[in-house]
XYZ file of C-alpha atoms in Angstrom:
127
model
C 94.408 90.789 85.777
C 95.644 92.852 88.698
C 97.612 91.726 91.737
C 97.013 93.438 95.052
C 99.114 93.576 98.206
C 97.923 94.977 101.524
C 100.186 96.377 104.211
C 99.966 98.402 107.395
C 98.054 96.118 109.714
C 99.034 95.554 113.305
C 98.059 95.797 116.950
C 96.673 99.053 118.293
C 94.825 100.157 121.403
C 91.224 101.271 121.224
C 91.038 104.891 120.142
C 94.218 104.602 118.123
C 94.817 104.811 114.377
C 96.224 102.681 111.597
C 96.864 103.319 107.928
C 96.378 100.427 105.535
C 97.765 100.481 102.018
C 96.803 98.479 98.966
C 99.420 98.382 96.214
C 98.466 97.224 92.733
C 100.662 95.670 90.090
C 98.922 96.916 87.024
C 99.465 100.197 85.193
C 95.755 100.443 84.388
C 95.064 100.605 88.123
C 93.260 103.923 87.668
C 90.480 102.173 85.744
C 89.579 99.924 88.694
C 87.215 100.430 91.586
C 89.002 99.504 94.809
C 87.193 98.196 97.840
C 88.196 97.305 101.375
C 86.528 94.400 103.127
C 87.109 92.709 106.445
C 86.584 89.283 107.900
C 86.138 89.211 111.648
C 87.144 86.219 113.788
C 84.572 83.474 113.736
C 82.648 84.848 110.752
C 82.926 81.815 108.564
C 80.449 80.532 106.069
C 80.864 77.042 104.628
C 83.006 78.702 101.997
C 85.051 80.314 104.761
C 85.018 83.639 102.982
C 82.379 85.909 104.520
C 83.796 89.395 104.243
C 82.030 92.597 105.205
C 82.186 95.740 103.134
C 84.196 98.565 104.710
C 84.817 101.207 102.046
C 85.259 101.676 98.315
C 86.559 104.320 95.951
C 85.688 104.618 92.293
C 87.897 105.632 89.381
C 86.723 109.221 89.722
C 87.202 109.322 93.494
C 83.632 108.808 94.669
C 83.743 107.100 98.053
C 81.428 104.730 99.885
C 81.548 103.625 103.518
C 79.857 101.100 105.723
C 77.759 102.788 108.403
C 79.916 101.236 111.104
C 83.042 103.081 109.936
C 81.578 106.304 108.555
C 83.253 109.309 110.149
C 86.191 107.223 111.411
C 87.715 105.703 108.246
C 88.860 107.529 105.108
C 89.650 105.899 101.779
C 91.801 107.617 99.176
C 93.726 106.687 96.068
C 96.928 107.700 94.308
C 96.730 106.663 90.662
C 100.344 107.659 90.039
C 101.666 105.316 92.714
C 98.953 102.693 92.091
C 97.929 102.661 95.730
C 94.782 103.012 97.784
C 94.972 103.986 101.435
C 92.501 103.313 104.217
C 93.082 105.630 107.168
C 91.398 104.234 110.250
C 90.913 106.523 113.235
C 89.261 105.996 116.616
C 89.578 102.249 116.256
C 87.341 99.995 118.322
C 87.767 96.369 119.401
C 84.980 95.404 117.007
C 87.169 96.614 114.131
C 89.436 93.635 114.759
C 89.557 91.588 111.554
C 91.622 90.619 108.570
C 91.341 93.462 106.083
C 91.370 92.776 102.353
C 91.530 95.092 99.381
C 89.804 94.128 96.176
C 89.554 95.452 92.646
C 86.960 95.370 89.921
C 86.027 97.354 86.860
C 82.514 98.084 88.145
C 81.330 99.614 91.401
C 80.064 97.203 94.019
C 79.562 97.196 97.768
C 79.480 93.428 98.062
C 82.151 90.782 98.175
C 80.708 89.028 95.139
C 81.233 92.118 93.016
C 85.023 91.961 93.057
C 87.174 89.697 90.930
C 90.648 90.421 92.304
C 91.744 90.175 95.939
C 94.822 90.662 98.048
C 95.993 88.260 100.737
C 94.811 90.380 103.648
C 96.407 92.114 106.604
C 95.508 91.562 110.257
C 94.213 94.449 112.352
C 93.819 93.854 116.070
C 92.355 96.472 118.386
C 92.840 95.880 122.100
C 90.769 97.322 124.921
């Protein structure tokens, strides 16, 4: 099992930048695929857990991005420090959401594909 902790959220004006970090507790962190997801205000299913894919990075560093963030967000990982960073540039109001990092041993671009989740960090982009 791996425990994840996000940090770096906050309030920023449109066009600004934020850097989110996901710190993992486990030494075998390098064997996990790490994904970032977000849950926008009001996007609730009966389960209350509808989260949209944002970006993912595999063990070997292959990256994947949602079309809505491609060219603006960059995901990277440091397997020595057990962290994954999501650099978000040119932020837009529609990027406002709670951002979660997640881990799994296999590559997935969907919420259901990840077994381990952090608690989330709020990102708010003002106009």
